[in-house]
PDB file of C-alpha atoms and ligand atoms in Angstrom:
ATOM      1  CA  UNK A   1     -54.427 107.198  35.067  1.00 92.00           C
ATOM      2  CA  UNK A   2     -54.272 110.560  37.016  1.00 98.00           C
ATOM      3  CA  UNK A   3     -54.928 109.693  40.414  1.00 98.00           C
ATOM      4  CA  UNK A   4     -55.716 112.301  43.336  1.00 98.00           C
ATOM      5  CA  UNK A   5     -54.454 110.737  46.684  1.00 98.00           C
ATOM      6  CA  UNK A   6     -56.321 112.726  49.251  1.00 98.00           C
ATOM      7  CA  UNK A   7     -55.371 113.574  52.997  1.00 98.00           C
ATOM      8  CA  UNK A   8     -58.773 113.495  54.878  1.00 98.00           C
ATOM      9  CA  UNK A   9     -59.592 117.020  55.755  1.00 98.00           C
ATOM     10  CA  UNK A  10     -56.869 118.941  54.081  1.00 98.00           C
ATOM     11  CA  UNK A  11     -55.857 121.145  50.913  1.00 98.00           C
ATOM     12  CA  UNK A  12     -56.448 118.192  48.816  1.00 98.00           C
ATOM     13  CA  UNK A  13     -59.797 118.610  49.161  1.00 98.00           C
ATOM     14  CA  UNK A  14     -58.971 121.471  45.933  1.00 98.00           C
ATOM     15  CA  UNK A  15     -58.024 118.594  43.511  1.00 99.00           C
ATOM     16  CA  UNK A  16     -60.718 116.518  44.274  1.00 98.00           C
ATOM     17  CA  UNK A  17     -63.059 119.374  43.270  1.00 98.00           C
ATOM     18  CA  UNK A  18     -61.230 120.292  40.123  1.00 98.00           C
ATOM     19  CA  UNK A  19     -61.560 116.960  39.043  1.00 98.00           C
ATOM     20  CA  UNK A  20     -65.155 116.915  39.727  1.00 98.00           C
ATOM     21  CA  UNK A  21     -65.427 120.823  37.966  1.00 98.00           C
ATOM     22  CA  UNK A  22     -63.793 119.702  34.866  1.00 98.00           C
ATOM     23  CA  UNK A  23     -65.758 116.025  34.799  1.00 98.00           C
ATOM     24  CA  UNK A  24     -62.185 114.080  33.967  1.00 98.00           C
ATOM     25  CA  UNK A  25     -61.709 110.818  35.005  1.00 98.00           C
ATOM     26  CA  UNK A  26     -59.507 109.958  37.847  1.00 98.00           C
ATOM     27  CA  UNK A  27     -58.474 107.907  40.664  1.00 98.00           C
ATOM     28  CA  UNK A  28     -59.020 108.847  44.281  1.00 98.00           C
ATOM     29  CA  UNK A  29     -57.141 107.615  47.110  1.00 98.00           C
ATOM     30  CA  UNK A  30     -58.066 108.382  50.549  1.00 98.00           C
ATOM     31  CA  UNK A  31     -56.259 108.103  53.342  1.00 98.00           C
ATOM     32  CA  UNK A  32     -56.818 109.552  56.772  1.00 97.00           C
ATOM     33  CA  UNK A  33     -54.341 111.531  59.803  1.00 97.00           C
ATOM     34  CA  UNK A  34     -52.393 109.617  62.403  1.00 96.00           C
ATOM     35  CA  UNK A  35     -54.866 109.784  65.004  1.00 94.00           C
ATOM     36  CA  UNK A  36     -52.421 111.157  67.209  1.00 95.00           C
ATOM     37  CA  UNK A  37     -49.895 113.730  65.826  1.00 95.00           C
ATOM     38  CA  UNK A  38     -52.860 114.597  62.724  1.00 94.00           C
ATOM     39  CA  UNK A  39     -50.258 114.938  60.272  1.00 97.00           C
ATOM     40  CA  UNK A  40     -50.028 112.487  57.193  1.00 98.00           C
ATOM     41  CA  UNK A  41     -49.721 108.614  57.549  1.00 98.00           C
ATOM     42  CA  UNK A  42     -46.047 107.231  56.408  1.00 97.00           C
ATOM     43  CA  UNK A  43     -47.741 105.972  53.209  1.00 98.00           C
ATOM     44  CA  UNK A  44     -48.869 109.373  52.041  1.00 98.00           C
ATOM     45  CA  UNK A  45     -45.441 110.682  53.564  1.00 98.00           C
ATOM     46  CA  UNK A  46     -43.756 107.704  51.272  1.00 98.00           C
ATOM     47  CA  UNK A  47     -44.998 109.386  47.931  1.00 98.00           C
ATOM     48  CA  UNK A  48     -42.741 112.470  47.983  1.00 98.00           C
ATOM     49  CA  UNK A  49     -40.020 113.996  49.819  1.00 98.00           C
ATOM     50  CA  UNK A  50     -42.024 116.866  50.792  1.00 98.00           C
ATOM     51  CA  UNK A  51     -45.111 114.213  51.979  1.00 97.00           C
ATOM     52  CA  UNK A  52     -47.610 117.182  52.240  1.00 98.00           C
ATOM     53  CA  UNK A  53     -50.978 117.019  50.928  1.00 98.00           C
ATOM     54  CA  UNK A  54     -52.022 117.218  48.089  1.00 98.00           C
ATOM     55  CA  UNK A  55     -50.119 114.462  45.748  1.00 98.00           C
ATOM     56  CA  UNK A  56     -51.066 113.224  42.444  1.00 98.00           C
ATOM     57  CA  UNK A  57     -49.615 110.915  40.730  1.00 98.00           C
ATOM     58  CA  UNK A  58     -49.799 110.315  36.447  1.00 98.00           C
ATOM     59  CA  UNK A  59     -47.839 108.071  34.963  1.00 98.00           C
ATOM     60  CA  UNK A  60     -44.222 108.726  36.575  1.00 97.00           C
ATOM     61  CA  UNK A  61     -45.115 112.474  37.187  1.00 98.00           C
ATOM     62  CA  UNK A  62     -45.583 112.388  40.938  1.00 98.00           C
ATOM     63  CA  UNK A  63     -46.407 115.936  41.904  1.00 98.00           C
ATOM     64  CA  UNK A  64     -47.088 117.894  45.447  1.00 98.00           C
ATOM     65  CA  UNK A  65     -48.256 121.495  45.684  1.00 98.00           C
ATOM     66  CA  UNK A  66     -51.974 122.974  45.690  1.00 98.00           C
ATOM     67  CA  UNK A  67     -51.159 125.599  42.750  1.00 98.00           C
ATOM     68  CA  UNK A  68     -49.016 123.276  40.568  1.00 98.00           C
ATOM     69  CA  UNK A  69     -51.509 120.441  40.350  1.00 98.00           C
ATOM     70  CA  UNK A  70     -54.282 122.366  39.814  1.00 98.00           C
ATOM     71  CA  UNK A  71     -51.919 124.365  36.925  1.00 98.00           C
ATOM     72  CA  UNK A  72     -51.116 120.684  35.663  1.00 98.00           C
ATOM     73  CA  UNK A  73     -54.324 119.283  35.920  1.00 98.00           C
ATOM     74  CA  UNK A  74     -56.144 122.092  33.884  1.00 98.00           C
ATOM     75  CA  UNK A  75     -53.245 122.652  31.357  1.00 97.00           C
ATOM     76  CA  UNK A  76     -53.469 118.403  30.677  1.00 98.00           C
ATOM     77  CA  UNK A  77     -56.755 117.493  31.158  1.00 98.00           C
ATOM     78  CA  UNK A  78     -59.213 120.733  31.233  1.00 97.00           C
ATOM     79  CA  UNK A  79     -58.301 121.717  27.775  1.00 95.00           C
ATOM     80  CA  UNK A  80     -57.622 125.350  29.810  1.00 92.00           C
ATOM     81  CA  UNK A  81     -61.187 125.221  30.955  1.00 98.00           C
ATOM     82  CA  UNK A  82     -61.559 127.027  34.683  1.00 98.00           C
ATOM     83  CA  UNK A  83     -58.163 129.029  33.676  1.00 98.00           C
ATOM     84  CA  UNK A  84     -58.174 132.693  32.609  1.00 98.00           C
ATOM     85  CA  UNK A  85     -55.931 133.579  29.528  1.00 97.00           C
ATOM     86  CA  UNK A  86     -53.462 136.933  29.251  1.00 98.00           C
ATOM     87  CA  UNK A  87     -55.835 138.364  27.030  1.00 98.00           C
ATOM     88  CA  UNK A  88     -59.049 138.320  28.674  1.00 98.00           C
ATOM     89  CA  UNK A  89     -59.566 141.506  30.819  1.00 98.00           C
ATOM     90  CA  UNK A  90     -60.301 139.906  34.172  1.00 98.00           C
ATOM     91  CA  UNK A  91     -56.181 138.147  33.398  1.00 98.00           C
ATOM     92  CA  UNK A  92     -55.000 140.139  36.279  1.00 98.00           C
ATOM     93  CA  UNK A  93     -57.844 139.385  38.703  1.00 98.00           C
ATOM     94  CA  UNK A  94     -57.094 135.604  38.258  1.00 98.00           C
ATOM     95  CA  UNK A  95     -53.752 135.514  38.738  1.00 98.00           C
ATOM     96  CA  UNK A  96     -54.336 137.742  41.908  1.00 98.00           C
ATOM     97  CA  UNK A  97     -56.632 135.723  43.347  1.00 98.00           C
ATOM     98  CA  UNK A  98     -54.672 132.548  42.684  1.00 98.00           C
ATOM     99  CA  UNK A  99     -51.803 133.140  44.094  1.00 98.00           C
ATOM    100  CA  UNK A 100     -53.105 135.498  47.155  1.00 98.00           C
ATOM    101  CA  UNK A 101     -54.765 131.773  48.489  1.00 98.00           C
ATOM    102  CA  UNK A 102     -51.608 130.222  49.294  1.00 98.00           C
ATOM    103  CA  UNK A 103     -49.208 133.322  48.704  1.00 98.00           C
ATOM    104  CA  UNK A 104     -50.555 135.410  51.221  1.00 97.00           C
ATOM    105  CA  UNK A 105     -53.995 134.172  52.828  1.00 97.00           C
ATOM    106  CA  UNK A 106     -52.939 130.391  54.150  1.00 97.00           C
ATOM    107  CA  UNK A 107     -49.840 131.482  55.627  1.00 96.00           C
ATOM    108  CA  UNK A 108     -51.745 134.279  57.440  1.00 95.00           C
ATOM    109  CA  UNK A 109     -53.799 131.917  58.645  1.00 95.00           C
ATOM    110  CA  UNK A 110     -51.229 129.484  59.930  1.00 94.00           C
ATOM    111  CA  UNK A 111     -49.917 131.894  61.833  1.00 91.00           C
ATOM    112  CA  UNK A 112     -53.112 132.230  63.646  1.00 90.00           C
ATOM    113  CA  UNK A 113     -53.017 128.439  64.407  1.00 91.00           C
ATOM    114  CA  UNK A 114     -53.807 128.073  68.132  1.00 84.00           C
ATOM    115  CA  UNK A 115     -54.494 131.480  68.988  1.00 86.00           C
ATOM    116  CA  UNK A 116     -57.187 132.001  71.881  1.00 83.00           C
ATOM    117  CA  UNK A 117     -59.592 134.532  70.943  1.00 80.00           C
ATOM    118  CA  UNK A 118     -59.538 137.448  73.588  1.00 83.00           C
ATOM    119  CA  UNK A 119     -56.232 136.244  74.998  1.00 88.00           C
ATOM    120  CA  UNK A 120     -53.527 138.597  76.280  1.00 93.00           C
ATOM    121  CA  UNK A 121     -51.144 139.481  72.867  1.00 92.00           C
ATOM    122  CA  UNK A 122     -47.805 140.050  72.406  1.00 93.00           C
ATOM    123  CA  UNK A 123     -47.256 143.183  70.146  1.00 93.00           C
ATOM    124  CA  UNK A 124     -46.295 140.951  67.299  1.00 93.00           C
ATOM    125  CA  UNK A 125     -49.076 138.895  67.804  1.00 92.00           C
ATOM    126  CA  UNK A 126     -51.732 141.597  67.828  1.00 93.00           C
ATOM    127  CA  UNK A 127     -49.339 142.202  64.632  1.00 94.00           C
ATOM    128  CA  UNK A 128     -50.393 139.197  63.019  1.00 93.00           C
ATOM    129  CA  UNK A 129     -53.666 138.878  64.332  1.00 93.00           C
ATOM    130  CA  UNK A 130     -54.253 142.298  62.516  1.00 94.00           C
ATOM    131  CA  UNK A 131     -52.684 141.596  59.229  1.00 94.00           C
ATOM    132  CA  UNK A 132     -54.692 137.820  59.556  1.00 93.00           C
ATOM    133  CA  UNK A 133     -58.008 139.937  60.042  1.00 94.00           C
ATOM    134  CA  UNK A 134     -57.289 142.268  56.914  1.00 96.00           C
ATOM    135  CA  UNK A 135     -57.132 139.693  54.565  1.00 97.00           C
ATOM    136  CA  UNK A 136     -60.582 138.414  55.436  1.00 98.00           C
ATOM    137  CA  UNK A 137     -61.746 142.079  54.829  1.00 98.00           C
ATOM    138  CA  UNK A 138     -59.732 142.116  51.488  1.00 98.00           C
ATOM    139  CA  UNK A 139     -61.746 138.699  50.694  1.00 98.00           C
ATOM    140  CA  UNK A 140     -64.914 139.879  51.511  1.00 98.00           C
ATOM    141  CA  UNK A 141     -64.971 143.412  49.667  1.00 98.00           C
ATOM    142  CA  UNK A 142     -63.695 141.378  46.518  1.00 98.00           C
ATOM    143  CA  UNK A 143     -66.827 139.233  47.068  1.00 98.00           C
ATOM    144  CA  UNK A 144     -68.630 142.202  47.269  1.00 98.00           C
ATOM    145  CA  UNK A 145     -67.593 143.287  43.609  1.00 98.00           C
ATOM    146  CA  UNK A 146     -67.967 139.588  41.865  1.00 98.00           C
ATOM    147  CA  UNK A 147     -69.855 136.699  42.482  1.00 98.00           C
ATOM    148  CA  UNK A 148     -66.427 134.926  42.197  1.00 98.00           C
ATOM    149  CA  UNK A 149     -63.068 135.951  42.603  1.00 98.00           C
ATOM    150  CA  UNK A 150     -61.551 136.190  38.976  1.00 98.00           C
ATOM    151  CA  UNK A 151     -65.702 138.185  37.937  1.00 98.00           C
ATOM    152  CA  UNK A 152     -68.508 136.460  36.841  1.00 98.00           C
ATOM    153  CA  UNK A 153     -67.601 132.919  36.727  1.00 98.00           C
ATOM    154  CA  UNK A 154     -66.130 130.240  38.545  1.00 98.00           C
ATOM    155  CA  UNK A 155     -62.205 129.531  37.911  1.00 98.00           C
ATOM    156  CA  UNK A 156     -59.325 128.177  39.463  1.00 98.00           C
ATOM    157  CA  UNK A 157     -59.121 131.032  41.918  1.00 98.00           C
ATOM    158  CA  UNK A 158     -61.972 130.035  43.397  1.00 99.00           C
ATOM    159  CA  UNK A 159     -60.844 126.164  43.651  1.00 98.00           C
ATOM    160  CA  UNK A 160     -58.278 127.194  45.119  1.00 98.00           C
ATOM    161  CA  UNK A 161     -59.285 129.897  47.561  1.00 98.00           C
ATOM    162  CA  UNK A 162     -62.435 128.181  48.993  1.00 98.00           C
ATOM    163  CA  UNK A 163     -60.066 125.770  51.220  1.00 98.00           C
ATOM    164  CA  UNK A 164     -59.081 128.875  53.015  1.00 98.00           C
ATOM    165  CA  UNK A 165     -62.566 129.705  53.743  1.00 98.00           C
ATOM    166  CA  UNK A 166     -63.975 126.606  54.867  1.00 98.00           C
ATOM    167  CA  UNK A 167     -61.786 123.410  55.885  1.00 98.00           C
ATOM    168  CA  UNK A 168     -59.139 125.840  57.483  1.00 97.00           C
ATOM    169  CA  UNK A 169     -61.185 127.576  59.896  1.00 96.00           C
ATOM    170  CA  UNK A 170     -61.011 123.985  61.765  1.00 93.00           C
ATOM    171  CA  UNK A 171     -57.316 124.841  62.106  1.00 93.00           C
ATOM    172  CA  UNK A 172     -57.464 128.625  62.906  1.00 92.00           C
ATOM    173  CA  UNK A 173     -60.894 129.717  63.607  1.00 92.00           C
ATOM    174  CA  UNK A 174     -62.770 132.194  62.146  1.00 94.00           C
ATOM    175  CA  UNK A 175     -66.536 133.437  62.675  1.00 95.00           C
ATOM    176  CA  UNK A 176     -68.243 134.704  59.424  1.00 97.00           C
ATOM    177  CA  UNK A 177     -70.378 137.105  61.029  1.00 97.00           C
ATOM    178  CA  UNK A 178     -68.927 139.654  59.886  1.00 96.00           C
ATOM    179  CA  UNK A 179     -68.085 138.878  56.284  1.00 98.00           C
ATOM    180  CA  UNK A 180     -71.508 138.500  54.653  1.00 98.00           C
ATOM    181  CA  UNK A 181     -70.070 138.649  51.056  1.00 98.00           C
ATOM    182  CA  UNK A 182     -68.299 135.234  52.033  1.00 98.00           C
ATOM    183  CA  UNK A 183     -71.125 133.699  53.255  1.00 98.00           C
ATOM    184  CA  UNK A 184     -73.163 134.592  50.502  1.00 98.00           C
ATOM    185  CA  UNK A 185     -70.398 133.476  48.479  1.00 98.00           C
ATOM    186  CA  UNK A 186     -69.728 129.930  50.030  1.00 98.00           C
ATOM    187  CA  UNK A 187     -73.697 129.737  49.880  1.00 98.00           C
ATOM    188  CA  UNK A 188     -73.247 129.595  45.926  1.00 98.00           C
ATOM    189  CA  UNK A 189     -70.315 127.152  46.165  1.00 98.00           C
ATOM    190  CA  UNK A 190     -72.253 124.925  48.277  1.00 98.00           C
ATOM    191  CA  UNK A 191     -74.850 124.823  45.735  1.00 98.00           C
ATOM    192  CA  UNK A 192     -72.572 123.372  43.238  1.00 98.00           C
ATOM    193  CA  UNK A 193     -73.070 119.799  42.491  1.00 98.00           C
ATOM    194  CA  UNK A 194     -69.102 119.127  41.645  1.00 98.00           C
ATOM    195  CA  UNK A 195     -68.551 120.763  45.050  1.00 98.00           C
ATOM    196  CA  UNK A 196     -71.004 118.725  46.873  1.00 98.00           C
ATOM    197  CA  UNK A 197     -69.588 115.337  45.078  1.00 98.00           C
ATOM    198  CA  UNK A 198     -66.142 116.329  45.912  1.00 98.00           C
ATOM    199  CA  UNK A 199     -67.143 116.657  49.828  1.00 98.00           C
ATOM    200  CA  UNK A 200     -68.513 113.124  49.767  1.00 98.00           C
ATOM    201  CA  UNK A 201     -66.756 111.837  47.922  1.00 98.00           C
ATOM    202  CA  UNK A 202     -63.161 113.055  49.721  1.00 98.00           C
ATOM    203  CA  UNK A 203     -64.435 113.125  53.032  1.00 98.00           C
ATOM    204  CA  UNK A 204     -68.197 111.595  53.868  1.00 97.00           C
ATOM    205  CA  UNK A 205     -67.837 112.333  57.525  1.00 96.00           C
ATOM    206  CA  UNK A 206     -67.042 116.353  57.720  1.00 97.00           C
ATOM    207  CA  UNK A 207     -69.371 118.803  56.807  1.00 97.00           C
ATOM    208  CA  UNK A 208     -68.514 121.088  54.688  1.00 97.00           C
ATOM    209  CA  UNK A 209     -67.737 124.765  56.771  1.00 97.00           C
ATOM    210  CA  UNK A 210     -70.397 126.571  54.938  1.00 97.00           C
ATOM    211  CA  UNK A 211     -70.836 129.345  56.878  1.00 96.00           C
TER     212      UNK A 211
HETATM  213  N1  GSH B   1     -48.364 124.708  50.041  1.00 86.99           N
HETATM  214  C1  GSH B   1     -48.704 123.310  50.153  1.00 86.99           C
HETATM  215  C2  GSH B   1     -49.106 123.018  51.581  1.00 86.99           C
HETATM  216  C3  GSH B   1     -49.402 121.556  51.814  1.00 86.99           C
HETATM  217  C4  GSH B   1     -49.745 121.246  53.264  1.00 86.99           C
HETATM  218  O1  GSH B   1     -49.187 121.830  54.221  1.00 86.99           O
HETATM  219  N2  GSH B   1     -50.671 120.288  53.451  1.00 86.99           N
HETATM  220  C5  GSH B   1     -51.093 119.856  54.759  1.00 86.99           C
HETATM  221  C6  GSH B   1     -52.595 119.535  54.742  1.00 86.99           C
HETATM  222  S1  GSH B   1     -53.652 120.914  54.749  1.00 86.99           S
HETATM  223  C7  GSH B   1     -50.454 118.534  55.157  1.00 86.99           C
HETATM  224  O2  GSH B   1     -50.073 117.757  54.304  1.00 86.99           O
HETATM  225  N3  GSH B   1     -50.422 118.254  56.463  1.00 86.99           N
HETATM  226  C8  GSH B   1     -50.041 116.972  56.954  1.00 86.99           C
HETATM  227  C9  GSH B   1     -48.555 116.792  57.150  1.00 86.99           C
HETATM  228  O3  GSH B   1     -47.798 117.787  57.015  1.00 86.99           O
HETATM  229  O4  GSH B   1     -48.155 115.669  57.437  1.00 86.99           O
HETATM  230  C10 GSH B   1     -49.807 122.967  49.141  1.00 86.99           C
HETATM  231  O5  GSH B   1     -50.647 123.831  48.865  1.00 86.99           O
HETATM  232  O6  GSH B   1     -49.838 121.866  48.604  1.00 86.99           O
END
């Protein structure tokens, strides 16, 4: 049985909506932050050497990392479904998209971890503050082209992406004002009814960052 073990408010949050997307059965497994240092309990940390959310487990596969699960999952399960092959035009797009989420966008974002909005910046800060703010331009001009980011329908890009988007900005803030081809955007995700079952279903007390 494939079974999703969730971190409460984290990237696993992806997996959980995959599963939901592509309707496969599966196992979820919640478990929630040490209430003091917010990283993962020693029983999620206990799964895998690398202990970082997500996990799933099938069989004796045991498997961390956002992109590779959600490559597994779809490639096992999904029958390719959500996936864009090398001969469909909008290939390039996908594979873009897919691998700009954790590639380039999360670890922009991490870097902005902390940061006090208006606060006195080093030059390398205002450095990375700049190149942070650029990809949320990027994001929202792409969003501005396509109602999702591999064209006209939802894919694995999007799965993956949305994290960034939403859950995230409780780590490294981000106002939406000025992006209102994301909003618009996380409007239609929010619609979804796999989306909205994965948010309950992974974690009933946070709402969804919407906007
Ligand atoms: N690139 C990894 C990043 C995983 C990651 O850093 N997950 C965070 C949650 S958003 C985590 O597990 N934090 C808790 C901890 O490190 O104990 C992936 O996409 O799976």
């Amino acid at each position: 049985m494939l079974t999703v073990h969730h971190l409460g408010v984290s990237q696993s949050e992806r997996i959980v909506w995959l599963c939901e997307e592509l309707g496969i059965p599966y196992e979820l497994k919640r478990y929630d932050r040490d209430p003091v240092t917010r990283l993962a309990p020693p029983e999620y940390k206990a799964l895998h050497p690398l202990g970082t959310a997500p996990i799933i487990t099938d069989g004796e596969v045991v498997l961390p990392e956002s992109g590779a699960i959600i490559e597994y999952i779809i490639g096992r399960y999904g029958d390719g479904r959500l996936s864009v092959g090398p001969d469909a035009p909008n290939y390039a797009d996908y594979l873009f998209w897919f691998h700009f989420a954790n590639g380039t966008m999360m670890p922009r974002q991490m870097r902005m971890m902390g940061a006090q909005p208006g606060a006195e910046e080093t030059p390398m800060q205002r450095f990375m503050r700049e190149r942070a703010e650029s990809t949320w331009d990027l994001v929202d001009q792409r969003l501005g082209e396509a109602p999702y980011f591999a064209g006209d329908e939802l894919t694995a890009a999007d799965i993956i992406m949305v994290f960034v988007l939403t859950t995230m900005r409780a780590f490294a803030q981000r106002d939406l004002a000025a992006y209102p081809n994301i909003r618009a955007y996380l409007k239609r995700i929010g619609a979804r009814p796999a989306y909205q079952s994965a948010m309950v279903k992974g974690d009933p007390n946070m709402t969804p960052a919407l906007s």
